[in-house]
XYZ file of C-alpha atoms in Angstrom:
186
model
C 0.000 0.000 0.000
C 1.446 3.607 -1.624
C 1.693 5.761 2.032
C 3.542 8.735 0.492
C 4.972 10.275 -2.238
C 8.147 12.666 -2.151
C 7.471 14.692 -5.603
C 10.030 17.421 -7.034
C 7.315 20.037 -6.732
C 3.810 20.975 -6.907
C 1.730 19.226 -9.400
C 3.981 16.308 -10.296
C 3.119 12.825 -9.378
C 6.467 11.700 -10.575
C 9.306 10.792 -7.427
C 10.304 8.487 -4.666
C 7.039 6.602 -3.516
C 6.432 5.074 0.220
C 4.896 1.857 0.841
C 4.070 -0.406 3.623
C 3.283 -4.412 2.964
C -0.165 -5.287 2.339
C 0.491 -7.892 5.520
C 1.132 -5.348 7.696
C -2.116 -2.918 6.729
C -4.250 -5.891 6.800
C -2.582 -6.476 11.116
C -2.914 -3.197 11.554
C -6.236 -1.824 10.063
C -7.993 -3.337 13.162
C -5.592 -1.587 15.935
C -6.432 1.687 13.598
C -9.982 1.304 13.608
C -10.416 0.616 17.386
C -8.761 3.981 17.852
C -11.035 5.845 16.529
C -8.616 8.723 15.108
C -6.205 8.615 18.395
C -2.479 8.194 17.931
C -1.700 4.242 17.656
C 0.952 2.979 19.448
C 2.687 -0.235 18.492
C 5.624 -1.791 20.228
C 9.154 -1.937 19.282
C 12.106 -3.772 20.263
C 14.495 -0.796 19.794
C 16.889 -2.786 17.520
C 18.417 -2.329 13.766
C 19.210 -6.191 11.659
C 20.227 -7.892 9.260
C 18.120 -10.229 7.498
C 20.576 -13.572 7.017
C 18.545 -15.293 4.255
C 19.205 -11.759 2.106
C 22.861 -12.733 2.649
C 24.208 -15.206 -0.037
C 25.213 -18.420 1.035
C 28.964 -17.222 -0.293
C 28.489 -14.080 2.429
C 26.933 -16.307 5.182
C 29.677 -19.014 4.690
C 32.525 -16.267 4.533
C 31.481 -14.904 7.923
C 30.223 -18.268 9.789
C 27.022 -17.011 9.642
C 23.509 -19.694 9.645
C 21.302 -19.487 6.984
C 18.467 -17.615 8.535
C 17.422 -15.399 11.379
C 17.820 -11.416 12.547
C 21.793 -10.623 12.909
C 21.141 -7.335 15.588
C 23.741 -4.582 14.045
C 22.614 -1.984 16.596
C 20.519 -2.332 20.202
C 19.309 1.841 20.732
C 19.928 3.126 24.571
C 16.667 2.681 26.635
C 14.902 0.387 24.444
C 13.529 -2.949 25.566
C 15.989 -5.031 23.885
C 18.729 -3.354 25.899
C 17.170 -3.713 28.931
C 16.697 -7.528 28.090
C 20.640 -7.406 27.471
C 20.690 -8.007 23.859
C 23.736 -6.916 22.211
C 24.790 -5.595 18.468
C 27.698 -6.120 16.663
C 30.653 -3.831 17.093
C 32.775 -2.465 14.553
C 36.428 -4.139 16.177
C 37.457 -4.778 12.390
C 36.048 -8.344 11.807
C 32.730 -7.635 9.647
C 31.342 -8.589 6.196
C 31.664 -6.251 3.192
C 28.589 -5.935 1.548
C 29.902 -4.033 -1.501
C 26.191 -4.205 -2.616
C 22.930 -3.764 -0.900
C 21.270 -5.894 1.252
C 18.471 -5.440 3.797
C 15.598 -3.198 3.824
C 14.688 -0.261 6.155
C 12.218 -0.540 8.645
C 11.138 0.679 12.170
C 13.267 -0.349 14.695
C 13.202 -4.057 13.218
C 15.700 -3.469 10.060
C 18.432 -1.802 8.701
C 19.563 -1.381 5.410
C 23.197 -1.439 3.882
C 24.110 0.817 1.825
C 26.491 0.149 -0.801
C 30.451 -0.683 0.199
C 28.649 -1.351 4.023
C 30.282 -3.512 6.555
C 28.086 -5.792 8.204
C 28.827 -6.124 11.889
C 29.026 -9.914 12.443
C 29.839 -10.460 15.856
C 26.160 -9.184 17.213
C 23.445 -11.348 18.735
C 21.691 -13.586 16.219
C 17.602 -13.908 16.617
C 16.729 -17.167 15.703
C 13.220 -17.239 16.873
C 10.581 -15.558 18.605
C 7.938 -17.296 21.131
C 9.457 -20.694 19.536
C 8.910 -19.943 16.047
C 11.511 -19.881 13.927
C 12.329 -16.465 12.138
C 13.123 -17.712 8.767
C 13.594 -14.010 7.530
C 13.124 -10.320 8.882
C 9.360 -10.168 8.194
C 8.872 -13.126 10.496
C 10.278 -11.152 13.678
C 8.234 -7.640 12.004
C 5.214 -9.063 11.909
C 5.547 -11.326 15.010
C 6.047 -7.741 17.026
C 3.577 -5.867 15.225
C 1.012 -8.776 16.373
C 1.540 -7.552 20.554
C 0.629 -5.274 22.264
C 2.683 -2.689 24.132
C 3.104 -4.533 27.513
C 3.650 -8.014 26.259
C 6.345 -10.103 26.479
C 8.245 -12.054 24.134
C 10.851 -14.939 24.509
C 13.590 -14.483 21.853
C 16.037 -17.535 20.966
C 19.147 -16.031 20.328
C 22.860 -16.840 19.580
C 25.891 -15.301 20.848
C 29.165 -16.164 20.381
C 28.498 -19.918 19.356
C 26.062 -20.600 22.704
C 22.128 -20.447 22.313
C 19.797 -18.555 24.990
C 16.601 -17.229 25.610
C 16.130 -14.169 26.393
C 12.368 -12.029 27.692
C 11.915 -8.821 26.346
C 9.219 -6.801 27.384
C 8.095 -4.453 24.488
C 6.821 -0.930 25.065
C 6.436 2.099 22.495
C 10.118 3.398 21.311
C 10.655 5.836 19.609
C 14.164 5.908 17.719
C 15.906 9.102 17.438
C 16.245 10.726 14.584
C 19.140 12.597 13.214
C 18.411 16.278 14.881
C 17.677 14.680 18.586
C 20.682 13.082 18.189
C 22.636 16.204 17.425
C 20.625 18.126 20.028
C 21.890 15.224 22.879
C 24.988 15.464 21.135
C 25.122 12.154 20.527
């Protein structure tokens, strides 16, 4: 579903257009209606990925990565996945270069590589979510987007080689954006 449209000025239809899955309209659409016009809040783990079956096999193999689940390149400050103790990767030199692109943007649940990116290998790998496997990024988007802000999820995840599970509990979080970053001087 079209959401937007950045034109080059007034009267043009022609630009960069904004859409959302279908999936996603058709789980939210009843949250929307049942507010009535009031701001809708949906929960968030507060992290950026990498979807692993977007890799190649040649990428995954190259940096002993598995063939599927959310790689976590970046846990935001004061979101629930940090205060659950997930952790990203960190830029120490050891990483995959991407060269091309890979990923897509999303909310707080994605995060897209730009061309001649290095993908931060060493972070936390999602694996599943309430004991279903995530397969690929969409699994662990829509699997949030189906809670409520409150709710808890169990999260499967590997670190360095070992397998845990981890309980986040999700709540409304906003990331910053570039200019409250600045401001905090962060």
């Amino acid at each position: 579903m079209n959401t937007q449209i950045l034109t080059g000025g007034a009267g043009q239809s022609a630009g960069v257009g904004f859409a959302i899955p279908v999936n996603t309209v058709k789980t939210l659409l009843p949250k929307l209606q049942a507010g009535k016009g009031g701001v809708l809040q949906t929960p968030s783990l507060g992290i950026q990925f990498t979807d692993l079956s977007g890799l190649t096999s040649e990428q995954r193999a190259q940096a002993k990565l598995p063939a599927t689940g959310a790689l976590v390149q970046e846990v935001l400050p004061n979101s629930p996945a940090a205060a659950a103790g997930l952790r990203g990767g960190t830029s120490d030199g050891t990483g995959l270069s991407l060269g091309g692109g890979t990923g897509t943007a999303g909310r707080g649940t994605s995060r897209g590589q730009a061309q001649n990116d290095v993908l931060k290998t060493n972070g936390d790998i999602i694996t599943a979510i309430d004991g279903q496997p995530v397969t690929e990024g969409g699994d662990l988007q829509r699997a949030i987007l189906g809670k409520q802000v409150g709710d808890s999820v169990r999260l499967t995840v590997q670190r360095a080689g070992q397998t845990r599970e981890v309980t986040v509990n999700l709540k409304a979080f906003a990331f910053p954006n570039a200019s409250t970053a600045q401001d905090d001087g962060q």
